[in-house]
JSON list of C-alpha atoms in Angstrom, two decimals:
[
{"chain": "H", "resi": 1, "resn": "MET", "atom": "CA", "xyz": [-60.30, -37.38, 42.20]},
{"chain": "H", "resi": 2, "resn": "THR", "atom": "CA", "xyz": [-57.26, -38.47, 44.15]},
{"chain": "H", "resi": 3, "resn": "ILE", "atom": "CA", "xyz": [-53.73, -37.32, 43.56]},
{"chain": "H", "resi": 4, "resn": "ASN", "atom": "CA", "xyz": [-50.90, -39.81, 43.70]},
{"chain": "H", "resi": 5, "resn": "LYS", "atom": "CA", "xyz": [-48.53, -39.32, 46.68]},
{"chain": "H", "resi": 6, "resn": "LYS", "atom": "CA", "xyz": [-45.50, -39.31, 44.36]},
{"chain": "H", "resi": 7, "resn": "LEU", "atom": "CA", "xyz": [-47.12, -36.60, 42.25]},
{"chain": "H", "resi": 8, "resn": "GLN", "atom": "CA", "xyz": [-47.92, -34.54, 45.35]},
{"chain": "H", "resi": 9, "resn": "ASN", "atom": "CA", "xyz": [-44.19, -34.15, 46.01]},
{"chain": "H", "resi": 10, "resn": "TYR", "atom": "CA", "xyz": [-43.71, -32.50, 42.60]},
{"chain": "H", "resi": 11, "resn": "LEU", "atom": "CA", "xyz": [-47.00, -30.59, 42.58]},
{"chain": "H", "resi": 12, "resn": "PRO", "atom": "CA", "xyz": [-45.59, -27.26, 43.86]},
{"chain": "H", "resi": 13, "resn": "LEU", "atom": "CA", "xyz": [-42.95, -27.29, 41.10]},
{"chain": "H", "resi": 14, "resn": "ILE", "atom": "CA", "xyz": [-45.58, -28.19, 38.50]},
{"chain": "H", "resi": 15, "resn": "ILE", "atom": "CA", "xyz": [-47.84, -25.38, 39.72]},
{"chain": "H", "resi": 16, "resn": "PHE", "atom": "CA", "xyz": [-44.96, -22.87, 39.64]},
{"chain": "H", "resi": 17, "resn": "LEU", "atom": "CA", "xyz": [-44.07, -23.88, 36.08]},
{"chain": "H", "resi": 18, "resn": "ALA", "atom": "CA", "xyz": [-47.74, -23.86, 35.04]},
{"chain": "H", "resi": 19, "resn": "GLY", "atom": "CA", "xyz": [-47.93, -20.23, 36.16]},
{"chain": "H", "resi": 20, "resn": "MET", "atom": "CA", "xyz": [-44.58, -19.29, 34.67]},
{"chain": "H", "resi": 21, "resn": "PHE", "atom": "CA", "xyz": [-44.41, -20.97, 31.23]},
{"chain": "H", "resi": 22, "resn": "PRO", "atom": "CA", "xyz": [-47.58, -19.59, 29.63]},
{"chain": "H", "resi": 23, "resn": "ILE", "atom": "CA", "xyz": [-46.39, -16.09, 30.48]},
{"chain": "H", "resi": 24, "resn": "LEU", "atom": "CA", "xyz": [-42.87, -16.87, 29.28]},
{"chain": "H", "resi": 25, "resn": "PHE", "atom": "CA", "xyz": [-44.16, -18.19, 25.95]},
{"chain": "H", "resi": 26, "resn": "ASN", "atom": "CA", "xyz": [-43.67, -15.52, 23.24]},
{"chain": "H", "resi": 27, "resn": "ILE", "atom": "CA", "xyz": [-42.93, -12.85, 25.85]},
{"chain": "H", "resi": 28, "resn": "GLY", "atom": "CA", "xyz": [-40.14, -11.36, 23.77]},
{"chain": "H", "resi": 29, "resn": "THR", "atom": "CA", "xyz": [-41.80, -11.46, 20.36]},
{"chain": "H", "resi": 30, "resn": "MET", "atom": "CA", "xyz": [-44.11, -8.48, 20.75]},
{"chain": "H", "resi": 31, "resn": "GLY", "atom": "CA", "xyz": [-42.86, -4.97, 21.27]},
{"chain": "H", "resi": 32, "resn": "LEU", "atom": "CA", "xyz": [-43.48, -2.87, 24.34]},
{"chain": "H", "resi": 33, "resn": "LEU", "atom": "CA", "xyz": [-47.22, -2.34, 24.29]},
{"chain": "H", "resi": 34, "resn": "GLU", "atom": "CA", "xyz": [-48.04, 0.85, 26.09]},
{"chain": "H", "resi": 35, "resn": "PRO", "atom": "CA", "xyz": [-46.24, 4.04, 27.11]},
{"chain": "H", "resi": 36, "resn": "THR", "atom": "CA", "xyz": [-45.95, 2.94, 30.75]},
{"chain": "H", "resi": 37, "resn": "GLU", "atom": "CA", "xyz": [-44.23, -0.31, 29.78]},
{"chain": "H", "resi": 38, "resn": "ALA", "atom": "CA", "xyz": [-41.77, 1.55, 27.57]},
{"chain": "H", "resi": 39, "resn": "PHE", "atom": "CA", "xyz": [-41.19, 4.02, 30.42]},
{"chain": "H", "resi": 40, "resn": "PHE", "atom": "CA", "xyz": [-40.21, 1.25, 32.89]},
{"chain": "H", "resi": 41, "resn": "ALA", "atom": "CA", "xyz": [-37.96, -0.47, 30.36]},
{"chain": "H", "resi": 42, "resn": "SER", "atom": "CA", "xyz": [-36.30, 2.80, 29.35]},
{"chain": "H", "resi": 43, "resn": "VAL", "atom": "CA", "xyz": [-35.63, 3.84, 32.95]},
{"chain": "H", "resi": 44, "resn": "ALA", "atom": "CA", "xyz": [-34.22, 0.37, 33.73]},
{"chain": "H", "resi": 45, "resn": "ARG", "atom": "CA", "xyz": [-31.96, 0.49, 30.67]},
{"chain": "H", "resi": 46, "resn": "TYR", "atom": "CA", "xyz": [-30.76, 3.97, 31.63]},
{"chain": "H", "resi": 47, "resn": "MET", "atom": "CA", "xyz": [-29.94, 2.70, 35.14]},
{"chain": "H", "resi": 48, "resn": "ILE", "atom": "CA", "xyz": [-27.74, 0.01, 33.60]},
{"chain": "H", "resi": 49, "resn": "ASP", "atom": "CA", "xyz": [-26.09, 2.42, 31.16]},
{"chain": "H", "resi": 50, "resn": "THR", "atom": "CA", "xyz": [-25.22, 4.99, 33.84]},
{"chain": "H", "resi": 51, "resn": "ASN", "atom": "CA", "xyz": [-24.60, 2.53, 36.73]},
{"chain": "H", "resi": 52, "resn": "ASN", "atom": "CA", "xyz": [-26.95, 4.67, 38.83]},
{"chain": "H", "resi": 53, "resn": "ILE", "atom": "CA", "xyz": [-29.62, 2.48, 40.45]},
{"chain": "H", "resi": 54, "resn": "SER", "atom": "CA", "xyz": [-30.75, 5.06, 42.97]},
{"chain": "H", "resi": 55, "resn": "THR", "atom": "CA", "xyz": [-32.21, 7.69, 40.64]},
{"chain": "H", "resi": 56, "resn": "PRO", "atom": "CA", "xyz": [-34.80, 6.77, 38.01]},
{"chain": "H", "resi": 57, "resn": "ILE", "atom": "CA", "xyz": [-34.31, 9.14, 35.07]},
{"chain": "H", "resi": 58, "resn": "PHE", "atom": "CA", "xyz": [-36.44, 9.30, 31.92]},
{"chain": "H", "resi": 59, "resn": "ASN", "atom": "CA", "xyz": [-35.69, 11.89, 29.20]},
{"chain": "H", "resi": 60, "resn": "GLY", "atom": "CA", "xyz": [-33.42, 13.72, 31.61]},
{"chain": "H", "resi": 61, "resn": "ILE", "atom": "CA", "xyz": [-36.14, 14.12, 34.25]},
{"chain": "H", "resi": 62, "resn": "LYS", "atom": "CA", "xyz": [-36.03, 12.38, 37.63]},
{"chain": "H", "resi": 63, "resn": "HIS", "atom": "CA", "xyz": [-39.12, 10.25, 38.30]},
{"chain": "H", "resi": 64, "resn": "PHE", "atom": "CA", "xyz": [-39.84, 9.21, 41.87]},
{"chain": "H", "resi": 65, "resn": "GLU", "atom": "CA", "xyz": [-43.56, 8.46, 41.58]},
{"chain": "H", "resi": 66, "resn": "TYR", "atom": "CA", "xyz": [-43.09, 4.68, 41.44]},
{"chain": "H", "resi": 67, "resn": "ALA", "atom": "CA", "xyz": [-41.38, 2.43, 43.95]},
{"chain": "H", "resi": 68, "resn": "PRO", "atom": "CA", "xyz": [-37.83, 1.56, 42.85]},
{"chain": "H", "resi": 69, "resn": "GLY", "atom": "CA", "xyz": [-38.19, -2.23, 42.88]},
{"chain": "H", "resi": 70, "resn": "ILE", "atom": "CA", "xyz": [-39.84, -2.41, 39.48]},
{"chain": "H", "resi": 71, "resn": "TYR", "atom": "CA", "xyz": [-36.95, -0.51, 37.91]},
{"chain": "H", "resi": 72, "resn": "TRP", "atom": "CA", "xyz": [-34.41, -2.74, 39.62]},
{"chain": "H", "resi": 73, "resn": "ILE", "atom": "CA", "xyz": [-36.02, -6.05, 38.68]},
{"chain": "H", "resi": 74, "resn": "THR", "atom": "CA", "xyz": [-36.47, -4.90, 35.09]},
{"chain": "H", "resi": 75, "resn": "SER", "atom": "CA", "xyz": [-32.84, -3.79, 34.91]},
{"chain": "H", "resi": 76, "resn": "ILE", "atom": "CA", "xyz": [-31.69, -7.16, 36.28]},
{"chain": "H", "resi": 77, "resn": "GLY", "atom": "CA", "xyz": [-33.64, -8.88, 33.51]},
{"chain": "H", "resi": 78, "resn": "ILE", "atom": "CA", "xyz": [-32.12, -6.59, 30.91]},
{"chain": "H", "resi": 79, "resn": "LYS", "atom": "CA", "xyz": [-28.63, -7.18, 32.34]},
{"chain": "H", "resi": 80, "resn": "PHE", "atom": "CA", "xyz": [-28.99, -10.99, 32.25]},
{"chain": "H", "resi": 81, "resn": "PHE", "atom": "CA", "xyz": [-30.98, -11.44, 29.02]},
{"chain": "H", "resi": 82, "resn": "GLY", "atom": "CA", "xyz": [-29.97, -8.42, 26.99]},
{"chain": "H", "resi": 83, "resn": "ASN", "atom": "CA", "xyz": [-31.61, -5.18, 26.02]},
{"chain": "H", "resi": 84, "resn": "SER", "atom": "CA", "xyz": [-34.77, -6.73, 24.64]},
{"chain": "H", "resi": 85, "resn": "GLU", "atom": "CA", "xyz": [-38.43, -7.18, 25.41]},
{"chain": "H", "resi": 86, "resn": "PHE", "atom": "CA", "xyz": [-37.70, -10.66, 26.74]},
{"chain": "H", "resi": 87, "resn": "GLY", "atom": "CA", "xyz": [-35.10, -9.33, 29.17]},
{"chain": "H", "resi": 88, "resn": "ALA", "atom": "CA", "xyz": [-37.36, -6.55, 30.37]},
{"chain": "H", "resi": 89, "resn": "ARG", "atom": "CA", "xyz": [-40.32, -8.90, 30.91]},
{"chain": "H", "resi": 90, "resn": "PHE", "atom": "CA", "xyz": [-38.62, -12.08, 32.15]},
{"chain": "H", "resi": 91, "resn": "PHE", "atom": "CA", "xyz": [-39.24, -11.59, 35.85]},
{"chain": "H", "resi": 92, "resn": "LEU", "atom": "CA", "xyz": [-42.95, -11.08, 35.19]},
{"chain": "H", "resi": 93, "resn": "SER", "atom": "CA", "xyz": [-43.12, -14.81, 34.46]},
{"chain": "H", "resi": 94, "resn": "VAL", "atom": "CA", "xyz": [-41.37, -15.57, 37.75]},
{"chain": "H", "resi": 95, "resn": "ALA", "atom": "CA", "xyz": [-43.89, -13.35, 39.56]},
{"chain": "H", "resi": 96, "resn": "ALA", "atom": "CA", "xyz": [-46.72, -15.23, 37.83]},
{"chain": "H", "resi": 97, "resn": "GLY", "atom": "CA", "xyz": [-45.27, -18.55, 38.98]},
{"chain": "H", "resi": 98, "resn": "ILE", "atom": "CA", "xyz": [-44.94, -17.28, 42.55]},
{"chain": "H", "resi": 99, "resn": "THR", "atom": "CA", "xyz": [-48.53, -16.04, 42.48]},
{"chain": "H", "resi": 100, "resn": "ALA", "atom": "CA", "xyz": [-49.82, -19.39, 41.24]},
{"chain": "H", "resi": 101, "resn": "LEU", "atom": "CA", "xyz": [-47.79, -21.22, 43.87]},
{"chain": "H", "resi": 102, "resn": "CYS", "atom": "CA", "xyz": [-49.07, -19.00, 46.69]},
{"chain": "H", "resi": 103, "resn": "ILE", "atom": "CA", "xyz": [-52.67, -19.45, 45.56]},
{"chain": "H", "resi": 104, "resn": "PHE", "atom": "CA", "xyz": [-52.09, -23.20, 45.49]},
{"chain": "H", "resi": 105, "resn": "PHE", "atom": "CA", "xyz": [-50.85, -23.27, 49.10]},
{"chain": "H", "resi": 106, "resn": "ILE", "atom": "CA", "xyz": [-53.60, -20.94, 50.35]},
{"chain": "H", "resi": 107, "resn": "ALA", "atom": "CA", "xyz": [-56.31, -23.07, 48.72]},
{"chain": "H", "resi": 108, "resn": "LYS", "atom": "CA", "xyz": [-54.66, -26.25, 50.00]},
{"chain": "H", "resi": 109, "resn": "LEU", "atom": "CA", "xyz": [-54.61, -24.85, 53.53]},
{"chain": "H", "resi": 110, "resn": "PHE", "atom": "CA", "xyz": [-58.31, -23.97, 53.53]},
{"chain": "H", "resi": 111, "resn": "PHE", "atom": "CA", "xyz": [-59.93, -26.45, 51.14]},
{"chain": "H", "resi": 112, "resn": "GLY", "atom": "CA", "xyz": [-57.59, -29.38, 50.42]},
{"chain": "H", "resi": 113, "resn": "ILE", "atom": "CA", "xyz": [-55.38, -30.51, 47.59]},
{"chain": "H", "resi": 114, "resn": "GLN", "atom": "CA", "xyz": [-58.08, -31.06, 44.98]},
{"chain": "H", "resi": 115, "resn": "CYS", "atom": "CA", "xyz": [-59.49, -27.57, 45.33]},
{"chain": "H", "resi": 116, "resn": "ALA", "atom": "CA", "xyz": [-55.96, -26.16, 45.29]},
{"chain": "H", "resi": 117, "resn": "VAL", "atom": "CA", "xyz": [-55.17, -27.82, 41.96]},
{"chain": "H", "resi": 118, "resn": "ILE", "atom": "CA", "xyz": [-58.45, -26.66, 40.42]},
{"chain": "H", "resi": 119, "resn": "SER", "atom": "CA", "xyz": [-57.92, -23.13, 41.75]},
{"chain": "H", "resi": 120, "resn": "CYS", "atom": "CA", "xyz": [-54.50, -22.94, 40.14]},
{"chain": "H", "resi": 121, "resn": "LEU", "atom": "CA", "xyz": [-55.79, -24.32, 36.86]},
{"chain": "H", "resi": 122, "resn": "LEU", "atom": "CA", "xyz": [-58.50, -21.67, 36.80]},
{"chain": "H", "resi": 123, "resn": "LEU", "atom": "CA", "xyz": [-56.03, -18.94, 37.75]},
{"chain": "H", "resi": 124, "resn": "CYS", "atom": "CA", "xyz": [-53.37, -19.89, 35.21]},
{"chain": "H", "resi": 125, "resn": "THR", "atom": "CA", "xyz": [-55.86, -20.18, 32.36]},
{"chain": "H", "resi": 126, "resn": "SER", "atom": "CA", "xyz": [-57.78, -16.99, 33.05]},
{"chain": "H", "resi": 127, "resn": "ALA", "atom": "CA", "xyz": [-57.36, -14.23, 30.50]},
{"chain": "H", "resi": 128, "resn": "ILE", "atom": "CA", "xyz": [-56.83, -11.46, 33.06]},
{"chain": "H", "resi": 129, "resn": "PHE", "atom": "CA", "xyz": [-53.96, -13.41, 34.66]},
{"chain": "H", "resi": 130, "resn": "GLN", "atom": "CA", "xyz": [-52.34, -13.99, 31.27]},
{"chain": "H", "resi": 131, "resn": "ILE", "atom": "CA", "xyz": [-52.71, -10.37, 30.20]},
{"chain": "H", "resi": 132, "resn": "SER", "atom": "CA", "xyz": [-51.71, -8.65, 33.43]},
{"chain": "H", "resi": 133, "resn": "PHE", "atom": "CA", "xyz": [-48.48, -10.64, 33.80]},
{"chain": "H", "resi": 134, "resn": "ARG", "atom": "CA", "xyz": [-47.35, -9.85, 30.25]},
{"chain": "H", "resi": 135, "resn": "ILE", "atom": "CA", "xyz": [-47.10, -6.08, 30.70]},
{"chain": "H", "resi": 136, "resn": "ILE", "atom": "CA", "xyz": [-44.41, -4.41, 32.79]},
{"chain": "H", "resi": 137, "resn": "SER", "atom": "CA", "xyz": [-46.30, -2.68, 35.58]},
{"chain": "H", "resi": 138, "resn": "PRO", "atom": "CA", "xyz": [-46.22, -2.56, 39.36]},
{"chain": "H", "resi": 139, "resn": "ALA", "atom": "CA", "xyz": [-49.53, -4.44, 39.50]},
{"chain": "H", "resi": 140, "resn": "ALA", "atom": "CA", "xyz": [-48.00, -7.76, 38.45]},
{"chain": "H", "resi": 141, "resn": "TYR", "atom": "CA", "xyz": [-45.30, -7.66, 41.09]},
{"chain": "H", "resi": 142, "resn": "CYS", "atom": "CA", "xyz": [-47.73, -6.35, 43.72]},
{"chain": "H", "resi": 143, "resn": "THR", "atom": "CA", "xyz": [-49.99, -9.34, 43.03]},
{"chain": "H", "resi": 144, "resn": "ALA", "atom": "CA", "xyz": [-47.13, -11.74, 43.66]},
{"chain": "H", "resi": 145, "resn": "PHE", "atom": "CA", "xyz": [-46.10, -10.00, 46.87]},
{"chain": "H", "resi": 146, "resn": "GLU", "atom": "CA", "xyz": [-49.68, -9.69, 48.13]},
{"chain": "H", "resi": 147, "resn": "SER", "atom": "CA", "xyz": [-50.24, -13.40, 47.48]},
{"chain": "H", "resi": 148, "resn": "PHE", "atom": "CA", "xyz": [-47.08, -14.27, 49.38]},
{"chain": "H", "resi": 149, "resn": "LEU", "atom": "CA", "xyz": [-48.10, -11.97, 52.24]},
{"chain": "H", "resi": 150, "resn": "CYS", "atom": "CA", "xyz": [-51.51, -13.65, 52.45]},
{"chain": "H", "resi": 151, "resn": "LEU", "atom": "CA", "xyz": [-49.86, -17.07, 52.40]},
{"chain": "H", "resi": 152, "resn": "THR", "atom": "CA", "xyz": [-47.51, -16.30, 55.29]},
{"chain": "H", "resi": 153, "resn": "PHE", "atom": "CA", "xyz": [-50.30, -14.57, 57.21]},
{"chain": "H", "resi": 154, "resn": "PHE", "atom": "CA", "xyz": [-52.70, -17.51, 56.91]},
{"chain": "H", "resi": 155, "resn": "TYR", "atom": "CA", "xyz": [-50.01, -20.06, 57.71]},
{"chain": "H", "resi": 156, "resn": "SER", "atom": "CA", "xyz": [-48.98, -18.08, 60.78]},
{"chain": "H", "resi": 157, "resn": "LEU", "atom": "CA", "xyz": [-52.60, -18.05, 61.95]},
{"chain": "H", "resi": 158, "resn": "ASN", "atom": "CA", "xyz": [-52.87, -21.79, 61.36]},
{"chain": "H", "resi": 159, "resn": "LYS", "atom": "CA", "xyz": [-49.54, -22.76, 62.93]},
{"chain": "H", "resi": 160, "resn": "PRO", "atom": "CA", "xyz": [-48.06, -19.81, 64.82]},
{"chain": "H", "resi": 161, "resn": "SER", "atom": "CA", "xyz": [-44.29, -19.59, 64.67]},
{"chain": "H", "resi": 162, "resn": "ASN", "atom": "CA", "xyz": [-41.70, -16.86, 64.84]},
{"chain": "H", "resi": 163, "resn": "ILE", "atom": "CA", "xyz": [-40.24, -17.82, 61.45]},
{"chain": "H", "resi": 164, "resn": "LEU", "atom": "CA", "xyz": [-43.57, -17.17, 59.73]},
{"chain": "H", "resi": 165, "resn": "ARG", "atom": "CA", "xyz": [-43.98, -13.86, 61.51]},
{"chain": "H", "resi": 166, "resn": "VAL", "atom": "CA", "xyz": [-40.49, -12.74, 60.54]},
{"chain": "H", "resi": 167, "resn": "THR", "atom": "CA", "xyz": [-41.04, -13.96, 56.97]},
{"chain": "H", "resi": 168, "resn": "PHE", "atom": "CA", "xyz": [-44.26, -11.94, 56.80]},
{"chain": "H", "resi": 169, "resn": "TRP", "atom": "CA", "xyz": [-42.51, -8.74, 57.86]},
{"chain": "H", "resi": 170, "resn": "ILE", "atom": "CA", "xyz": [-39.56, -9.34, 55.52]},
{"chain": "H", "resi": 171, "resn": "ILE", "atom": "CA", "xyz": [-41.90, -9.87, 52.57]},
{"chain": "H", "resi": 172, "resn": "LEU", "atom": "CA", "xyz": [-43.86, -6.79, 53.62]},
{"chain": "H", "resi": 173, "resn": "SER", "atom": "CA", "xyz": [-40.68, -4.70, 53.59]},
{"chain": "H", "resi": 174, "resn": "PHE", "atom": "CA", "xyz": [-39.73, -5.99, 50.12]},
{"chain": "H", "resi": 175, "resn": "SER", "atom": "CA", "xyz": [-43.28, -5.26, 49.00]},
{"chain": "H", "resi": 176, "resn": "PHE", "atom": "CA", "xyz": [-42.70, -1.59, 49.81]},
{"chain": "H", "resi": 177, "resn": "LEU", "atom": "CA", "xyz": [-39.88, -1.59, 47.24]},
{"chain": "H", "resi": 178, "resn": "PHE", "atom": "CA", "xyz": [-42.27, -2.75, 44.51]},
{"chain": "H", "resi": 179, "resn": "CYS", "atom": "CA", "xyz": [-45.70, -1.46, 45.52]},
{"chain": "H", "resi": 180, "resn": "GLY", "atom": "CA", "xyz": [-45.09, 1.45, 47.81]},
{"chain": "H", "resi": 181, "resn": "THR", "atom": "CA", "xyz": [-47.69, 2.07, 50.50]},
{"chain": "H", "resi": 182, "resn": "ASN", "atom": "CA", "xyz": [-50.38, 0.31, 48.45]},
{"chain": "H", "resi": 183, "resn": "VAL", "atom": "CA", "xyz": [-49.21, -2.94, 49.99]},
{"chain": "H", "resi": 184, "resn": "LEU", "atom": "CA", "xyz": [-50.78, -1.89, 53.29]},
{"chain": "H", "resi": 185, "resn": "LEU", "atom": "CA", "xyz": [-54.32, -1.72, 51.90]},
{"chain": "H", "resi": 186, "resn": "PRO", "atom": "CA", "xyz": [-55.16, -5.43, 52.42]},
{"chain": "H", "resi": 187, "resn": "LEU", "atom": "CA", "xyz": [-53.83, -5.23, 55.98]},
{"chain": "H", "resi": 188, "resn": "ALA", "atom": "CA", "xyz": [-56.42, -2.59, 56.80]},
{"chain": "H", "resi": 189, "resn": "ALA", "atom": "CA", "xyz": [-59.33, -4.89, 55.94]}
]
């Protein structure tokens, strides 16, 4: 199987959209599925209503057990797309596209373009991928950030450069906003 050179130029965009669109399809038609998802959406909506993005409040109680990034990204979605399930979940589809794209580049780096395409097809069609990126939780965003961290790490090992090192540390710092200290677990291995 060979891939046309012209198609290879558009392949990253196709992979991103292949990860994003299945998650985006019917994302706003079902209600919030579990108490945790309703909790994140409610806190994000309250942040918008009170213009207070620094303190996550649910039922009048301050909640600091989760990193603030998930509240912020959910509130941005609600602000842009309205107070709906679609608005609360929109950026999950972007995270799914970023994850698929990172897996594509990691597989391409180690195994070539054919294996990269097959890897992304398997990833984007797996049930666990489809389910986990449809529910508002820190795990979906942590997966995207961890994939991006692995991508920059492996590229910096392959072709060392200061830009890749700085990118790695910037992504790591943003990962703390979404995942907390859990983002450091893969670095320990």
